[in-house]
XYZ file of N, CA, C and O in Angstrom:
804
model
N -31.387 16.971 -0.192
C -30.585 16.881 -1.403
C -30.979 17.998 -2.356
O -32.150 18.150 -2.671
N -30.001 18.777 -2.794
C -30.244 19.873 -3.729
C -29.425 19.603 -4.986
O -28.198 19.487 -4.914
N -30.098 19.466 -6.107
C -29.403 19.219 -7.379
C -29.295 20.525 -8.162
O -30.223 21.332 -8.159
N -28.149 20.709 -8.813
C -27.967 21.901 -9.650
C -29.008 21.900 -10.760
O -29.205 20.886 -11.440
N -29.656 23.043 -10.928
C -30.675 23.166 -11.967
C -30.034 23.751 -13.221
O -30.120 24.953 -13.481
N -29.344 22.879 -13.943
C -28.660 23.281 -15.176
C -28.975 22.240 -16.250
O -29.318 21.097 -15.922
N -28.882 22.618 -17.538
C -29.065 21.613 -18.589
C -28.011 20.515 -18.425
O -26.839 20.795 -18.164
N -28.424 19.251 -18.535
C -27.473 18.161 -18.327
C -27.991 16.883 -18.971
O -29.173 16.760 -19.305
N -27.074 15.942 -19.114
C -27.404 14.578 -19.513
C -27.206 13.701 -18.287
O -26.229 13.876 -17.554
N -28.102 12.770 -18.054
C -28.012 11.914 -16.869
C -26.695 11.143 -16.855
O -26.268 10.602 -17.872
N -26.048 11.098 -15.688
C -24.772 10.393 -15.554
C -24.952 8.923 -15.215
O -24.039 8.130 -15.390
N -26.119 8.562 -14.688
C -26.372 7.165 -14.317
C -27.762 6.762 -14.789
O -28.679 7.587 -14.825
N -27.953 5.488 -15.136
C -29.283 5.034 -15.591
C -30.296 5.061 -14.454
O -29.976 4.723 -13.310
N -31.521 5.454 -14.761
C -32.581 5.516 -13.759
C -32.843 4.134 -13.142
O -33.232 4.018 -11.970
N -32.612 3.064 -13.922
C -32.881 1.708 -13.431
C -32.012 1.332 -12.232
O -32.348 0.409 -11.483
N -30.896 2.037 -12.041
C -30.005 1.723 -10.929
C -30.412 2.387 -9.612
O -29.800 2.123 -8.580
N -31.427 3.249 -9.648
C -31.810 3.988 -8.441
C -32.090 3.090 -7.234
O -31.631 3.388 -6.132
N -32.837 1.973 -7.369
C -33.057 1.115 -6.191
C -31.750 0.588 -5.603
O -31.600 0.503 -4.379
N -30.794 0.248 -6.463
C -29.491 -0.234 -5.966
C -28.741 0.879 -5.243
O -28.087 0.636 -4.219
N -28.827 2.107 -5.778
C -28.160 3.233 -5.128
C -28.754 3.496 -3.742
O -28.038 3.778 -2.784
N -30.075 3.406 -3.637
C -30.712 3.593 -2.335
C -30.259 2.525 -1.350
O -29.984 2.798 -0.179
N -30.152 1.288 -1.824
C -29.711 0.191 -0.961
C -28.267 0.393 -0.510
O -27.939 0.192 0.670
N -27.398 0.823 -1.420
C -25.990 1.034 -1.050
C -25.849 2.208 -0.084
O -25.050 2.160 0.858
N -26.650 3.259 -0.271
C -26.635 4.379 0.673
C -27.118 3.946 2.049
O -26.554 4.335 3.075
N -28.172 3.134 2.069
C -28.693 2.647 3.348
C -27.653 1.785 4.060
O -27.495 1.871 5.283
N -26.918 0.976 3.311
C -25.886 0.129 3.917
C -24.767 0.964 4.513
O -24.324 0.717 5.647
N -24.300 1.967 3.772
C -23.239 2.829 4.289
C -23.723 3.603 5.508
O -23.008 3.742 6.501
N -24.951 4.089 5.444
C -25.518 4.818 6.577
C -25.567 3.927 7.823
O -25.199 4.349 8.925
N -26.007 2.691 7.660
C -26.107 1.771 8.790
C -24.741 1.494 9.407
O -24.619 1.359 10.635
N -23.704 1.422 8.583
C -22.350 1.187 9.096
C -21.783 2.422 9.782
O -21.051 2.326 10.767
N -22.124 3.574 9.264
C -21.504 4.838 9.665
C -22.231 5.513 10.833
O -21.603 6.150 11.681
N -23.543 5.366 10.895
C -24.349 6.123 11.848
C -24.000 5.882 13.321
O -23.965 6.843 14.093
N -23.754 4.638 13.768
C -23.448 4.458 15.195
C -22.258 5.293 15.664
O -22.293 5.896 16.747
N -21.209 5.357 14.857
C -20.043 6.170 15.233
C -20.367 7.659 15.164
O -19.903 8.444 15.996
N -21.172 8.065 14.184
C -21.519 9.480 14.054
C -22.315 9.972 15.253
O -22.086 11.050 15.783
N -23.301 9.168 15.694
C -24.189 9.605 16.766
C -23.579 9.460 18.158
O -24.008 10.119 19.095
N -22.582 8.571 18.296
C -21.988 8.370 19.624
C -20.682 9.142 19.813
O -20.125 9.147 20.908
N -20.196 9.797 18.761
C -18.907 10.513 18.858
C -18.984 11.642 19.881
O -19.992 12.338 19.983
N -17.905 11.818 20.629
C -17.770 12.952 21.544
C -16.858 13.951 20.840
O -15.663 13.693 20.681
N -17.417 15.050 20.393
C -16.695 15.996 19.540
C -16.189 17.176 20.358
O -16.915 17.723 21.194
N -14.931 17.540 20.107
C -14.337 18.721 20.743
C -13.777 19.624 19.653
O -13.257 19.146 18.635
N -13.896 20.928 19.866
C -13.331 21.906 18.941
C -12.159 22.577 19.641
O -12.333 23.200 20.694
N -10.966 22.420 19.064
C -9.748 22.912 19.717
C -9.717 24.439 19.785
O -9.097 25.003 20.682
N -10.356 25.102 18.842
C -10.409 26.569 18.832
C -11.856 27.010 19.019
O -12.780 26.306 18.588
N -12.090 28.159 19.636
C -13.471 28.610 19.870
C -14.221 28.852 18.553
O -13.637 29.275 17.552
N -15.523 28.578 18.588
C -16.352 28.735 17.392
C -16.929 30.137 17.251
O -17.377 30.523 16.171
N -16.919 30.927 18.334
C -17.527 32.261 18.318
C -17.096 33.128 17.147
O -17.952 33.707 16.449
N -15.787 33.260 16.876
C -15.361 34.098 15.741
C -15.905 33.620 14.396
O -16.217 34.431 13.525
N -16.046 32.295 14.229
C -16.591 31.785 12.970
C -18.082 32.086 12.854
O -18.570 32.389 11.766
N -18.800 31.978 13.965
C -20.230 32.304 13.946
C -20.420 33.756 13.513
O -21.275 34.070 12.681
N -19.591 34.647 14.061
C -19.674 36.069 13.673
C -19.366 36.248 12.199
O -20.061 36.961 11.480
N -18.289 35.600 11.737
C -17.874 35.747 10.336
C -18.944 35.229 9.385
O -19.202 35.824 8.326
N -19.587 34.099 9.748
C -20.569 33.475 8.860
C -21.839 34.290 8.723
O -22.662 34.011 7.844
N -22.016 35.316 9.557
C -23.204 36.172 9.423
C -23.128 37.050 8.178
O -24.147 37.508 7.673
N -21.900 37.307 7.716
C -21.753 38.215 6.571
C -21.107 37.559 5.350
O -21.256 38.068 4.244
N -20.396 36.447 5.553
C -19.714 35.799 4.420
C -19.837 34.284 4.546
O -19.768 33.747 5.657
N -19.979 33.577 3.417
C -19.985 32.115 3.498
C -18.591 31.592 3.862
O -17.581 32.272 3.637
N -18.555 30.401 4.429
C -17.297 29.750 4.766
C -17.075 28.581 3.820
O -18.016 27.885 3.449
N -15.816 28.370 3.445
C -15.428 27.180 2.685
C -14.504 26.371 3.591
O -13.356 26.740 3.808
N -15.036 25.301 4.169
C -14.249 24.417 5.018
C -13.429 23.487 4.133
O -13.952 22.896 3.193
N -12.126 23.346 4.435
C -11.240 22.511 3.611
C -10.494 21.508 4.474
O -9.903 21.871 5.497
N -10.504 20.249 4.059
C -9.650 19.251 4.692
C -9.265 18.203 3.654
O -9.830 18.163 2.564
N -8.318 17.350 4.006
C -7.873 16.306 3.076
C -8.899 15.183 3.001
O -9.632 14.913 3.958
N -8.903 14.487 1.885
C -9.871 13.424 1.639
C -9.780 12.296 2.671
O -10.780 11.672 3.007
N -8.599 12.052 3.217
C -8.445 10.950 4.182
C -9.237 11.210 5.467
O -9.519 10.285 6.220
N -9.628 12.462 5.725
C -10.398 12.786 6.919
C -11.909 12.797 6.662
O -12.675 13.247 7.513
N -12.328 12.315 5.509
C -13.732 12.381 5.106
C -14.683 11.878 6.200
O -15.628 12.564 6.589
N -14.450 10.665 6.718
C -15.370 10.071 7.694
C -15.285 10.776 9.045
O -16.312 11.065 9.668
N -14.081 11.055 9.503
C -13.931 11.736 10.795
C -14.482 13.154 10.731
O -15.086 13.644 11.688
N -14.295 13.822 9.590
C -14.813 15.188 9.439
C -16.330 15.204 9.500
O -16.935 16.137 10.039
N -16.983 14.157 8.977
C -18.441 14.100 9.019
C -18.934 14.143 10.459
O -19.872 14.875 10.793
N -18.274 13.377 11.332
C -18.673 13.365 12.747
C -18.483 14.738 13.378
O -19.342 15.225 14.121
N -17.358 15.394 13.080
C -17.076 16.703 13.682
C -18.023 17.775 13.157
O -18.559 18.580 13.920
N -18.252 17.801 11.855
C -19.089 18.848 11.263
C -20.557 18.712 11.669
O -21.277 19.705 11.736
N -21.002 17.479 11.956
C -22.376 17.293 12.452
C -22.599 18.011 13.772
O -23.719 18.397 14.102
N -21.519 18.162 14.555
C -21.641 18.759 15.889
C -21.590 20.283 15.867
O -21.760 20.916 16.908
N -21.340 20.872 14.705
C -21.315 22.330 14.622
C -22.709 22.909 14.824
O -23.708 22.260 14.496
N -22.816 24.134 15.329
C -24.136 24.778 15.386
C -24.685 24.965 13.968
O -23.912 25.034 13.002
N -26.004 25.016 13.832
C -26.621 25.065 12.496
C -26.076 26.169 11.596
O -25.941 25.972 10.384
N -25.742 27.326 12.168
C -25.271 28.430 11.323
C -23.871 28.189 10.760
O -23.426 28.896 9.859
N -23.166 27.181 11.282
C -21.829 26.864 10.774
C -21.774 25.543 10.009
O -20.819 25.308 9.277
N -22.783 24.692 10.191
C -22.722 23.370 9.548
C -22.761 23.542 8.034
O -23.712 24.087 7.476
N -21.727 23.056 7.327
C -21.661 23.307 5.879
C -22.473 22.314 5.062
O -22.804 21.220 5.509
N -22.775 22.732 3.855
C -23.347 21.838 2.855
C -22.240 20.931 2.330
O -21.116 21.384 2.081
N -22.546 19.651 2.155
C -21.607 18.720 1.534
C -21.769 18.811 0.021
O -22.880 18.946 -0.483
N -20.663 18.739 -0.695
C -20.672 18.865 -2.156
C -20.410 17.495 -2.777
O -19.420 16.840 -2.453
N -21.307 17.065 -3.649
C -21.200 15.773 -4.332
C -21.338 15.984 -5.846
O -21.741 17.052 -6.280
N -21.061 14.930 -6.601
C -21.368 14.960 -8.039
C -22.400 13.873 -8.325
O -22.754 13.076 -7.450
N -22.905 13.836 -9.537
C -23.961 12.891 -9.873
C -23.433 11.645 -10.576
O -24.204 10.893 -11.168
N -22.121 11.392 -10.494
C -21.543 10.181 -11.061
C -21.883 8.958 -10.223
O -22.359 9.067 -9.092
N -21.599 7.771 -10.755
C -22.025 6.521 -10.122
C -21.447 6.343 -8.721
O -22.165 5.961 -7.795
N -20.156 6.607 -8.528
C -19.538 6.376 -7.214
C -20.162 7.272 -6.149
O -20.521 6.806 -5.056
N -20.292 8.553 -6.446
C -20.884 9.478 -5.492
C -22.348 9.137 -5.244
O -22.827 9.135 -4.100
N -23.064 8.818 -6.324
C -24.493 8.501 -6.201
C -24.705 7.246 -5.366
O -25.637 7.161 -4.570
N -23.814 6.268 -5.508
C -24.003 4.993 -4.824
C -23.663 5.049 -3.341
O -24.174 4.253 -2.564
N -22.811 5.999 -2.943
C -22.277 5.943 -1.578
C -22.653 7.098 -0.672
O -22.580 6.951 0.551
N -23.031 8.251 -1.238
C -23.053 9.420 -0.359
C -24.315 10.276 -0.379
O -24.538 11.022 0.568
N -25.136 10.217 -1.392
C -26.221 11.196 -1.506
C -27.223 11.095 -0.357
O -27.303 11.980 0.491
N -28.010 10.032 -0.323
C -29.000 9.886 0.747
C -28.327 9.715 2.106
O -28.814 10.242 3.116
N -27.227 8.973 2.143
C -26.547 8.742 3.424
C -26.175 10.061 4.090
O -26.336 10.234 5.300
N -25.694 11.013 3.310
C -25.317 12.318 3.857
C -26.539 13.089 4.340
O -26.524 13.705 5.406
N -27.610 13.052 3.556
C -28.837 13.747 3.953
C -29.415 13.129 5.221
O -29.886 13.835 6.117
N -29.385 11.798 5.326
C -29.909 11.123 6.518
C -29.080 11.469 7.759
O -29.592 11.427 8.875
N -27.804 11.803 7.562
C -26.966 12.203 8.695
C -27.210 13.660 9.106
O -26.606 14.147 10.050
N -28.070 14.363 8.364
C -28.447 15.713 8.759
C -27.788 16.828 7.985
O -27.881 17.992 8.376
N -27.147 16.518 6.872
C -26.471 17.534 6.076
C -27.306 17.927 4.868
O -27.917 17.066 4.225
N -27.305 19.229 4.542
C -27.754 19.617 3.209
C -26.663 19.167 2.257
O -25.469 19.301 2.543
N -27.065 18.613 1.126
C -26.114 18.055 0.169
C -26.387 18.657 -1.195
O -27.505 18.553 -1.706
N -25.363 19.294 -1.781
C -25.488 19.891 -3.115
C -24.849 18.961 -4.129
O -23.696 18.543 -3.972
N -25.606 18.624 -5.160
C -25.137 17.706 -6.198
C -24.951 18.474 -7.500
O -25.920 19.007 -8.060
N -23.697 18.560 -7.969
C -23.476 19.227 -9.252
C -23.524 18.208 -10.379
O -23.317 17.011 -10.185
N -23.839 18.702 -11.576
C -23.997 17.843 -12.754
C -22.679 17.758 -13.508
O -22.121 18.784 -13.915
N -22.194 16.558 -13.701
C -20.920 16.381 -14.408
C -21.081 16.543 -15.914
O -20.180 17.029 -16.577
N -22.220 16.113 -16.436
C -22.447 16.190 -17.881
C -23.343 17.383 -18.183
O -24.540 17.237 -18.430
N -22.752 18.554 -18.121
C -23.498 19.785 -18.365
C -22.594 20.771 -19.084
O -21.365 20.739 -18.931
N -23.205 21.666 -19.846
C -22.434 22.733 -20.497
C -21.978 23.767 -19.467
O -21.094 24.576 -19.740
N -22.582 23.749 -18.268
C -22.189 24.648 -17.179
C -21.160 23.921 -16.329
O -21.404 22.802 -15.865
N -20.005 24.515 -16.133
C -18.926 23.843 -15.411
C -19.319 23.573 -13.957
O -20.110 24.318 -13.372
N -18.770 22.512 -13.347
C -19.028 22.255 -11.929
C -18.695 23.468 -11.055
O -19.414 23.778 -10.104
N -17.619 24.159 -11.393
C -17.229 25.337 -10.617
C -18.316 26.408 -10.659
O -18.692 26.976 -9.637
N -18.853 26.662 -11.845
C -19.906 27.668 -11.993
C -21.181 27.230 -11.266
O -21.877 28.055 -10.670
N -21.487 25.934 -11.296
C -22.661 25.428 -10.577
C -22.509 25.650 -9.068
O -23.454 26.056 -8.387
N -21.307 25.411 -8.558
C -21.069 25.571 -7.126
C -21.099 27.048 -6.720
O -21.681 27.410 -5.690
N -20.499 27.901 -7.541
C -20.523 29.341 -7.253
C -21.963 29.838 -7.230
O -22.365 30.588 -6.324
N -22.764 29.407 -8.189
C -24.167 29.829 -8.229
C -24.897 29.381 -6.963
O -25.673 30.151 -6.379
N -24.647 28.144 -6.511
C -25.313 27.642 -5.302
C -24.950 28.492 -4.082
O -25.827 28.896 -3.314
N -23.659 28.775 -3.902
C -23.228 29.534 -2.720
C -23.758 30.964 -2.771
O -24.257 31.492 -1.772
N -23.675 31.608 -3.929
C -24.157 32.983 -4.032
C -25.668 33.067 -3.834
O -26.174 34.029 -3.245
N -26.378 32.053 -4.308
C -27.841 32.069 -4.207
C -28.323 31.766 -2.782
O -29.267 32.381 -2.294
N -27.651 30.834 -2.111
C -28.121 30.403 -0.784
C -27.367 31.061 0.364
O -27.869 31.072 1.487
N -26.153 31.577 0.082
C -25.255 32.122 1.117
C -24.866 31.063 2.139
O -24.462 31.378 3.252
N -24.983 29.788 1.785
C -24.595 28.712 2.692
C -23.099 28.445 2.596
O -22.481 28.646 1.553
N -22.538 27.965 3.692
C -21.149 27.522 3.698
C -21.074 26.110 3.114
O -22.070 25.381 3.080
N -19.885 25.724 2.651
C -19.678 24.404 2.054
C -18.424 23.780 2.639
O -17.591 24.464 3.244
N -18.297 22.464 2.465
C -17.052 21.786 2.814
C -16.534 21.115 1.551
O -17.311 20.632 0.728
N -15.217 21.111 1.386
C -14.621 20.548 0.184
C -13.366 19.769 0.537
O -12.634 20.135 1.458
N -13.128 18.690 -0.207
C -11.917 17.882 -0.060
C -11.077 18.139 -1.307
O -11.311 17.533 -2.357
N -10.122 19.076 -1.242
C -9.468 19.559 -2.465
C -8.556 18.553 -3.146
O -8.061 18.821 -4.235
N -8.325 17.377 -2.512
C -7.533 16.341 -3.188
C -8.387 15.135 -3.545
O -7.860 14.073 -3.882
N -9.715 15.285 -3.487
C -10.602 14.172 -3.813
C -10.369 13.713 -5.252
O -10.305 14.522 -6.168
N -10.232 12.417 -5.426
C -9.955 11.866 -6.752
C -8.483 11.791 -7.077
O -8.097 11.226 -8.101
N -7.626 12.374 -6.201
C -6.173 12.298 -6.370
C -5.640 13.353 -7.323
O -6.406 13.972 -8.063
N -4.329 13.603 -7.289
C -3.371 13.002 -6.351
C -3.657 13.462 -4.918
O -3.952 14.634 -4.681
N -3.580 12.526 -3.960
C -3.954 12.818 -2.587
C -2.869 13.625 -1.885
O -1.683 13.438 -2.113
N -3.318 14.527 -1.022
C -2.378 15.390 -0.310
C -1.887 16.550 -1.150
O -0.974 17.260 -0.749
N -2.488 16.756 -2.314
C -2.098 17.861 -3.197
C -3.313 18.769 -3.397
O -4.375 18.322 -3.830
N -3.139 20.034 -3.076
C -4.233 21.003 -3.182
C -4.451 21.393 -4.642
O -3.509 21.780 -5.330
N -5.688 21.263 -5.104
C -6.015 21.718 -6.456
C -6.683 23.093 -6.362
O -7.365 23.387 -5.375
N -6.517 23.928 -7.371
C -6.914 25.337 -7.232
C -8.396 25.634 -7.389
O -8.849 26.718 -7.040
N -9.192 24.687 -7.887
C -10.587 24.992 -8.222
C -11.387 25.556 -7.066
O -12.121 26.532 -7.222
N -11.260 24.962 -5.883
C -12.078 25.415 -4.759
C -11.660 26.805 -4.296
O -12.476 27.573 -3.799
N -10.386 27.151 -4.475
C -9.954 28.506 -4.120
C -10.560 29.528 -5.078
O -10.897 30.642 -4.681
N -10.712 29.127 -6.330
C -11.358 30.011 -7.299
C -12.843 30.186 -6.962
O -13.402 31.274 -7.119
N -13.469 29.123 -6.445
C -14.860 29.224 -5.984
C -14.930 30.193 -4.808
O -15.799 31.080 -4.753
N -14.014 30.054 -3.846
C -14.007 30.938 -2.669
C -13.834 32.390 -3.083
O -14.504 33.287 -2.547
N -12.977 32.638 -4.051
C -12.756 34.013 -4.514
C -14.016 34.561 -5.170
O -14.431 35.686 -4.899
N -14.648 33.751 -5.998
C -15.847 34.200 -6.711
C -17.010 34.458 -5.756
O -17.895 35.270 -6.053
N -17.022 33.781 -4.600
C -18.127 33.925 -3.637
C -17.781 34.869 -2.500
O -18.598 35.044 -1.582
N -16.577 35.461 -2.512
C -16.118 36.308 -1.422
C -16.229 35.555 -0.093
O -16.708 36.078 0.906
N -15.772 34.304 -0.097
C -15.888 33.441 1.081
C -14.615 33.490 1.918
O -13.558 33.928 1.465
N -14.749 33.030 3.143
C -13.594 32.797 4.016
C -13.258 31.314 3.953
O -14.156 30.459 4.023
N -11.979 30.998 3.817
C -11.518 29.620 3.722
C -11.069 29.162 5.109
O -10.260 29.835 5.754
N -11.597 28.008 5.561
C -11.283 27.501 6.897
C -10.624 26.127 6.757
O -11.316 25.099 6.671
N -9.277 26.064 6.727
C -8.603 24.759 6.671
C -8.708 24.067 8.033
O -8.588 24.712 9.071
N -8.923 22.747 8.008
C -9.008 22.022 9.272
C -8.550 20.579 9.110
O -8.483 20.046 7.997
N -8.199 19.965 10.236
C -7.892 18.537 10.298
C -8.683 17.947 11.453
O -9.162 18.669 12.321
N -8.817 16.632 11.449
C -9.609 15.951 12.466
C -8.823 14.761 13.002
O -8.193 14.027 12.240
N -8.871 14.596 14.317
C -8.271 13.438 14.971
C -9.393 12.633 15.605
O -10.301 13.218 16.202
N -9.374 11.319 15.468
C -10.405 10.464 16.063
C -9.740 9.297 16.776
O -8.914 8.590 16.185
N -10.097 9.107 18.039
C -9.544 8.001 18.828
C -10.626 7.386 19.697
O -11.280 8.121 20.434
N -10.836 6.065 19.578
C -10.177 5.131 18.671
C -10.751 5.241 17.249
O -11.882 5.696 17.061
N -9.953 4.812 16.294
C -10.384 4.852 14.896
C -9.682 3.742 14.123
O -8.703 3.157 14.593
N -10.198 3.471 12.954
C -9.560 2.546 12.022
C -8.861 3.356 10.935
O -9.270 4.470 10.619
N -7.829 2.773 10.360
C -7.176 3.374 9.201
C -7.418 2.436 8.024
O -6.891 1.321 8.005
N -8.248 2.867 7.072
C -8.658 2.000 5.977
C -8.028 2.428 4.653
O -7.990 3.615 4.342
N -7.574 1.461 3.894
C -7.007 1.724 2.578
C -5.496 1.816 2.632
O -4.937 2.395 3.554
N -4.855 1.221 1.652
C -3.389 1.231 1.617
C -2.824 2.581 1.220
O -1.856 3.051 1.788
N -3.469 3.214 0.235
C -2.917 4.452 -0.314
C -3.401 5.668 0.450
O -2.624 6.510 0.875
N -4.717 5.756 0.655
C -5.286 6.966 1.228
C -5.328 6.928 2.750
O -5.166 7.951 3.398
N -5.525 5.740 3.348
C -5.556 5.570 4.799
C -6.610 6.468 5.451
O -6.306 7.346 6.252
N -7.866 6.206 5.086
C -9.000 6.927 5.664
C -9.009 6.777 7.185
O -8.787 5.691 7.707
N -9.286 7.877 7.874
C -9.461 7.854 9.329
C -10.946 7.638 9.599
O -11.764 8.514 9.316
N -11.306 6.458 10.133
C -12.700 6.098 10.355
C -12.955 5.954 11.853
O -12.429 5.038 12.490
N -13.715 6.865 12.467
C -13.972 6.775 13.911
C -14.745 5.505 14.269
O -15.632 5.078 13.521
N -14.411 4.919 15.398
C -15.183 3.812 15.944
C -16.262 4.388 16.872
O -16.171 5.545 17.286
N -17.290 3.605 17.185
C -18.320 4.122 18.103
C -17.721 4.645 19.405
O -16.768 4.079 19.935
N -18.268 5.748 19.887
C -17.865 6.430 21.114
C -16.451 7.019 21.048
O -15.824 7.259 22.068
N -15.977 7.262 19.823
C -14.657 7.881 19.660
C -14.685 9.330 20.120
O -15.726 9.997 20.083
N -13.535 9.817 20.562
C -13.371 11.247 20.811
C -12.821 11.864 19.530
O -11.757 11.479 19.055
N -13.562 12.788 18.966
C -13.206 13.414 17.692
C -12.865 14.879 17.965
O -13.677 15.609 18.545
N -11.669 15.286 17.554
C -11.232 16.667 17.783
C -10.981 17.352 16.449
O -10.232 16.836 15.611
N -11.620 18.496 16.251
C -11.410 19.299 15.045
C -10.472 20.445 15.395
O -10.719 21.187 16.343
N -9.385 20.566 14.633
C -8.449 21.681 14.785
C -8.452 22.472 13.490
O -8.317 21.902 12.418
N -8.607 23.778 13.611
C -8.694 24.613 12.417
C -7.666 25.715 12.451
O -7.191 26.126 13.521
N -7.349 26.207 11.265
C -6.489 27.377 11.151
C -7.360 28.636 11.215
O -8.582 28.559 11.141
N -6.714 29.782 11.351
C -7.453 31.043 11.236
C -8.012 31.138 9.820
O -7.357 30.732 8.853
N -9.231 31.665 9.661
C -9.818 31.772 8.313
C -8.947 32.621 7.384
O -8.357 33.617 7.800
N -8.889 32.191 6.137
C -8.145 32.922 5.099
C -9.157 33.635 4.209
O -10.212 33.102 3.915
N -8.820 34.818 3.784
C -9.730 35.602 2.955
C -9.679 35.100 1.510
O -8.672 35.264 0.828
N -10.767 34.461 1.085
C -10.804 33.895 -0.271
C -10.673 34.964 -1.354
O -10.245 34.678 -2.464
N -11.050 36.185 -1.037
C -10.944 37.266 -2.033
C -9.484 37.617 -2.311
O -9.183 38.207 -3.335
């Protein structure tokens, strides 16, 4: 877990930390069997991305409904392509994703919501400083299925390549009435399909 080192006010009370750890452990326990047993296939060869990532960071983009299935697919990437997950320090993110993501093997960057430094600037600083690739869900928080421009501005500022992708998981559950999350079941076949990288500059 990497937290942005910027002036900030805490978004959640310290007294809730034990509850957050418990909720992360619960989500991890539910999610891990499918993550570790998934059979992942990449529809397009990874070689060109490995070459590209040697000189420029990648910004992986997919819709929020693929959050769980994308986690299984991205875990299977070689280390030089596996992106950092981006979180915020608000209660929902803190309760569900911070430790759980790290336990699944991802570097996780946490930006500060209550800071004089914008989340966008915090993320740009992280990518420029570490040269790591990131993954982003550009419709997270809604409206779903609508691309918001912030992450493209981050890609431009970091001279990154943008890699749009979708994920198919079979068998899987579809959870939620509005968003319909794709949640892989244990031993699912997970296929990641990506577009050709777009030049963020």
